[in-house]
């Protein structure tokens, strides 16, 4: 099986290294310092006291790698338009594109999902439908990642905790290709599960991080401090109730209360959100996939989202001032 990792950052590198340890040949699209490190040292995965390096075939040019059976796209949402422009040489008629990304993806309303919004294109995440044209939904299997990883250095991934991947067809069908992919991931030691509605898993994860991420951008605070402030936690809960109503309108009802979700976040302790890490590293932030998308879905579904709007306005203004949006 020809497997390509497009985006050898923390999550893409983690999945790629796990697959490589099963004997799978791994191709990687990379550039700059990451490309140089992969060519020189291979892909390294560190976890606790363990450190394993695996050889990979890395190139900056997707056409040098050719058509793949599986392409794992693990980039931050702001990088996706550039990936879409260059991914064509990797895609054949039967290529699977596994999207291991945060936030609402471009294919979210495909596969008959979305109630009254089924089949709609979300301008917030795919302006003009350019991503959908480059990576049609028929190629896609969605993926929600429940793991914490970071880069120690280019090509060197450190796995902190969590080992979960939830995958699923946008249609919700348990297709042969989805089952085969599930077996591949499980065989690599990943805690992989097949979802009957991957959009629900995407939405539930989003429900927890669409607030603390931009608030960490605004404040620089870790999640424990964010939730410890009664007023901030109340603001977060109000936004979550808006998103909960949006979800109910499009077919992803959530039974939990905001406080239920806060309890889950608290169990992770004091940590920096991925958005705060991006800010500190000077990387573009994922506001559109995490917040703008919810606002657009609310508008289309007839749900008022004034608190979500306020958070988006404040966060994008701050991000623009930092040159990260």
C-alpha positions as CSV (number, residue, x, y, z in Angstrom):
1,X,0.0,0.0,0.0
2,X,1.4,3.4,-1.0
3,X,0.9,5.8,1.9
4,X,1.7,9.5,1.9
5,X,1.8,11.9,4.8
6,X,1.0,15.5,3.7
7,X,2.0,17.6,6.7
8,X,4.7,16.0,8.8
9,X,4.0,18.0,11.8
10,X,3.1,16.6,15.2
11,X,0.0,14.6,14.3
12,X,1.0,13.7,10.8
13,X,4.4,12.6,12.0
14,X,2.9,10.6,14.8
15,X,0.6,8.7,12.6
16,X,3.3,8.2,9.9
17,X,5.8,6.9,12.4
18,X,3.3,4.4,13.8
19,X,2.4,3.1,10.3
20,X,6.1,2.9,9.3
21,X,6.9,0.7,12.3
22,X,4.5,-1.9,10.8
23,X,6.7,-2.1,7.7
24,X,4.6,0.2,5.6
25,X,6.6,2.3,3.2
26,X,5.9,5.9,4.0
27,X,6.1,8.9,1.6
28,X,6.1,12.4,3.0
29,X,5.5,15.8,1.3
30,X,7.6,18.3,3.2
31,X,9.8,21.3,2.7
32,X,12.5,23.4,4.4
33,X,14.1,22.2,7.6
34,X,11.6,19.3,7.9
35,X,12.5,18.0,4.5
36,X,16.2,18.2,5.3
37,X,15.7,16.4,8.6
38,X,13.6,13.6,7.1
39,X,16.1,13.0,4.3
40,X,19.0,13.0,6.8
41,X,17.6,11.2,9.9
42,X,14.2,9.8,8.9
43,X,11.1,10.4,11.0
44,X,11.6,10.1,14.7
45,X,8.9,9.4,17.3
46,X,9.7,9.9,21.0
47,X,7.4,8.8,23.8
48,X,8.5,8.7,27.4
49,X,12.0,7.2,27.4
50,X,11.4,5.5,24.0
51,X,12.8,7.0,20.8
52,X,12.4,5.3,17.4
53,X,13.5,6.5,14.0
54,X,12.0,5.2,10.8
55,X,13.1,5.8,7.2
56,X,10.7,7.7,4.9
57,X,10.8,8.8,1.3
58,X,10.4,12.6,1.5
59,X,10.0,15.1,-1.3
60,X,8.9,18.7,-1.7
61,X,7.3,17.8,-5.0
62,X,4.1,15.6,-4.9
63,X,4.6,14.6,-8.5
64,X,7.9,12.9,-7.5
65,X,5.9,10.5,-5.3
66,X,3.1,9.6,-7.7
67,X,-0.4,8.3,-7.1
68,X,-1.0,7.0,-3.6
69,X,-3.5,4.5,-2.1
70,X,-3.8,6.6,1.1
71,X,-2.9,10.3,1.6
72,X,-3.1,11.5,5.2
73,X,-3.6,15.3,5.3
74,X,-2.5,16.5,8.7
75,X,-2.0,20.3,8.3
76,X,-3.6,23.2,10.1
77,X,-6.6,24.6,8.3
78,X,-4.9,27.8,7.0
79,X,-2.4,25.6,5.1
80,X,-5.1,23.5,3.4
81,X,-5.7,25.7,0.3
82,X,-2.0,25.4,-0.5
83,X,-2.2,21.6,-0.1
84,X,-5.2,21.5,-2.4
85,X,-3.3,23.3,-5.1
86,X,-0.5,20.7,-5.1
87,X,-2.2,17.4,-4.2
88,X,-3.4,16.3,-7.6
89,X,-0.4,14.1,-8.5
90,X,-1.0,12.0,-5.4
91,X,-4.7,11.2,-6.2
92,X,-5.9,8.4,-8.4
93,X,-9.5,7.3,-8.8
94,X,-9.4,5.1,-5.7
95,X,-7.1,7.2,-3.4
96,X,-8.4,7.7,0.1
97,X,-7.7,11.1,1.7
98,X,-7.8,10.9,5.5
99,X,-8.2,14.3,6.9
100,X,-6.7,14.5,10.4
101,X,-7.5,18.1,11.2
102,X,-9.2,20.3,13.7
103,X,-12.4,22.2,13.2
104,X,-15.2,22.0,10.6
105,X,-13.8,20.5,7.3
106,X,-14.8,21.5,3.8
107,X,-16.7,18.1,3.3
108,X,-18.7,18.5,6.5
109,X,-22.1,18.9,4.8
110,X,-21.5,16.1,2.2
111,X,-22.7,12.5,2.2
112,X,-26.3,13.5,2.9
113,X,-25.5,15.0,6.3
114,X,-26.7,18.5,7.4
115,X,-30.5,18.4,7.4
116,X,-31.6,21.5,5.5
117,X,-28.0,22.4,4.8
118,X,-27.0,19.1,3.2
119,X,-24.7,19.5,0.3
120,X,-24.0,23.2,1.0
121,X,-20.5,24.7,0.6
122,X,-19.1,26.5,3.6
123,X,-17.4,29.7,2.5
124,X,-15.7,30.1,5.9
125,X,-13.6,27.1,5.3
126,X,-13.6,26.7,1.5
127,X,-14.1,30.0,-0.3
128,X,-15.3,29.5,-3.8
129,X,-15.2,25.7,-3.4
130,X,-11.6,25.4,-4.5
131,X,-10.7,22.8,-1.9
132,X,-13.7,20.7,-2.8
133,X,-12.8,20.9,-6.5
134,X,-9.2,19.7,-5.8
135,X,-10.2,17.0,-3.2
136,X,-13.7,15.9,-4.0
137,X,-15.6,14.4,-1.0
138,X,-15.7,10.9,-2.7
139,X,-12.0,10.6,-1.8
140,X,-12.5,11.6,1.8
141,X,-12.6,9.6,5.0
142,X,-12.8,11.9,8.0
143,X,-10.7,11.6,11.1
144,X,-10.9,13.0,14.6
145,X,-7.7,12.8,16.6
146,X,-7.7,12.3,20.4
147,X,-4.0,12.6,21.1
148,X,-1.5,15.2,22.2
149,X,1.8,15.5,20.3
150,X,4.4,18.2,19.7
151,X,7.5,18.7,17.7
152,X,10.8,18.6,19.6
153,X,12.5,19.5,16.3
154,X,11.8,19.2,12.6
155,X,11.1,15.6,11.9
156,X,11.1,14.7,15.6
157,X,7.7,14.1,17.1
158,X,7.0,13.8,20.8
159,X,3.9,11.9,21.8
160,X,2.5,13.1,25.2
161,X,-0.8,11.3,25.8
162,X,-3.8,9.8,24.0
163,X,-3.9,7.3,21.3
164,X,-7.3,7.6,19.7
165,X,-8.4,8.1,16.1
166,X,-12.1,8.1,15.1
167,X,-12.6,7.6,11.4
168,X,-15.7,7.6,9.2
169,X,-17.1,8.1,5.7
170,X,-19.0,11.4,5.3
171,X,-22.0,9.3,4.4
172,X,-21.8,7.3,7.6
173,X,-21.5,4.0,5.7
174,X,-19.2,1.2,7.0
175,X,-17.6,0.7,3.5
176,X,-15.0,-1.9,2.7
177,X,-12.4,0.8,2.3
178,X,-13.2,2.3,5.7
179,X,-13.0,-1.1,7.4
180,X,-9.7,-1.8,5.7
181,X,-8.3,1.6,6.8
182,X,-9.5,0.8,10.4
183,X,-7.6,-2.5,10.3
184,X,-4.5,-0.7,9.0
185,X,-4.5,1.9,11.8
186,X,-5.3,-0.6,14.5
187,X,-2.5,-2.8,13.3
188,X,-0.2,0.1,13.9
189,X,-1.1,0.2,17.5
190,X,-3.5,3.1,17.3
191,X,-6.8,3.0,19.1
192,X,-8.9,3.4,16.0
193,X,-12.7,3.3,15.9
194,X,-15.2,3.5,13.0
195,X,-17.9,6.1,13.5
196,X,-21.4,5.8,12.0
197,X,-21.5,9.6,11.9
198,X,-18.1,11.2,11.8
199,X,-19.6,14.7,11.6
200,X,-20.9,14.2,15.2
201,X,-17.4,13.3,16.4
202,X,-16.0,16.4,14.6
203,X,-18.7,18.6,16.2
204,X,-18.3,17.3,19.7
205,X,-14.5,17.9,19.6
206,X,-15.1,21.3,18.1
207,X,-17.7,22.1,20.9
208,X,-14.9,21.8,23.4
209,X,-12.1,23.7,21.7
210,X,-13.9,26.4,19.7
211,X,-13.9,28.6,22.8
212,X,-10.7,27.9,24.9
213,X,-8.5,28.1,21.8
214,X,-9.4,31.7,20.8
215,X,-9.6,32.8,24.4
216,X,-6.1,31.5,24.9
217,X,-5.1,33.6,21.9
218,X,-6.6,36.7,23.5
219,X,-5.2,36.1,27.0
220,X,-2.1,33.9,26.7
221,X,-3.6,31.7,29.5
222,X,-3.5,28.0,29.9
223,X,-6.8,26.1,30.0
224,X,-6.9,25.7,33.8
225,X,-6.7,29.4,34.3
226,X,-9.3,30.1,31.6
227,X,-11.8,27.7,33.3
228,X,-11.0,28.9,36.8
229,X,-12.3,32.4,36.0
230,X,-16.1,32.4,36.7
231,X,-16.9,35.1,34.2
232,X,-14.8,33.7,31.4
233,X,-16.2,30.2,32.0
234,X,-19.7,31.7,31.9
235,X,-18.9,33.4,28.6
236,X,-17.6,30.1,27.2
237,X,-20.7,28.2,28.3
238,X,-23.0,30.7,26.6
239,X,-21.1,30.3,23.3
240,X,-21.3,26.5,23.7
241,X,-25.1,26.7,24.1
242,X,-25.2,28.7,20.8
243,X,-23.2,26.0,19.1
244,X,-25.3,23.3,20.7
245,X,-28.4,24.8,19.1
246,X,-26.7,25.0,15.7
247,X,-25.7,21.4,16.0
248,X,-29.2,20.3,16.8
249,X,-30.5,22.1,13.7
250,X,-28.1,20.2,11.4
251,X,-28.3,16.8,12.9
252,X,-25.6,16.6,15.6
253,X,-27.5,17.0,18.9
254,X,-25.3,17.0,22.0
255,X,-26.7,15.6,25.3
256,X,-23.9,17.0,27.5
257,X,-24.1,20.4,29.3
258,X,-21.2,22.9,28.9
259,X,-20.2,22.0,32.5
260,X,-19.9,18.4,31.5
261,X,-17.5,19.4,28.8
262,X,-15.5,21.7,31.1
263,X,-15.0,18.7,33.4
264,X,-13.4,16.8,30.6
265,X,-11.1,19.7,29.8
266,X,-10.1,20.1,33.4
267,X,-8.9,16.5,33.6
268,X,-6.1,17.5,31.1
269,X,-4.6,19.9,33.6
270,X,-2.8,23.1,32.8
271,X,-1.9,23.0,29.2
272,X,-1.5,25.4,26.3
273,X,-4.0,25.1,23.5
274,X,-2.8,24.4,20.0
275,X,-3.8,27.9,19.1
276,X,-1.7,29.4,21.8
277,X,1.2,27.3,20.7
278,X,0.7,28.6,17.2
279,X,0.7,32.2,18.4
280,X,3.9,31.6,20.3
281,X,5.5,30.0,17.2
282,X,4.3,32.8,14.9
283,X,2.0,30.4,12.9
284,X,-1.3,31.3,11.3
285,X,-4.3,30.5,13.5
286,X,-7.3,28.3,12.8
287,X,-10.0,30.7,13.6
288,X,-12.1,30.0,10.5
289,X,-12.3,26.3,10.9
290,X,-13.0,26.6,14.6
291,X,-15.2,29.7,14.9
292,X,-16.1,31.3,11.6
293,X,-17.6,28.0,10.4
294,X,-19.9,27.9,13.4
295,X,-21.0,31.4,12.8
296,X,-21.8,30.6,9.1
297,X,-23.7,27.4,10.0
298,X,-25.7,29.4,12.6
299,X,-26.6,32.0,10.0
300,X,-27.7,29.4,7.5
301,X,-29.6,27.4,10.1
302,X,-31.4,30.4,11.5
303,X,-29.7,30.4,14.9
304,X,-28.5,33.7,16.4
305,X,-24.9,33.5,17.7
306,X,-24.1,36.9,19.2
307,X,-21.6,35.6,21.7
308,X,-19.9,33.5,19.1
309,X,-19.7,36.6,16.9
310,X,-18.2,38.6,19.7
311,X,-15.5,36.0,20.3
312,X,-14.7,35.7,16.6
313,X,-14.5,39.5,16.2
314,X,-12.1,39.9,19.2
315,X,-10.0,36.9,18.3
316,X,-9.5,37.8,14.7
317,X,-8.7,41.4,15.5
318,X,-6.0,40.2,17.9
319,X,-4.7,37.7,15.3
320,X,-4.6,40.3,12.6
321,X,-2.6,42.6,14.9
322,X,-0.1,39.7,15.3
323,X,0.0,39.1,11.6
324,X,-1.4,35.6,12.1
325,X,-4.8,35.8,10.3
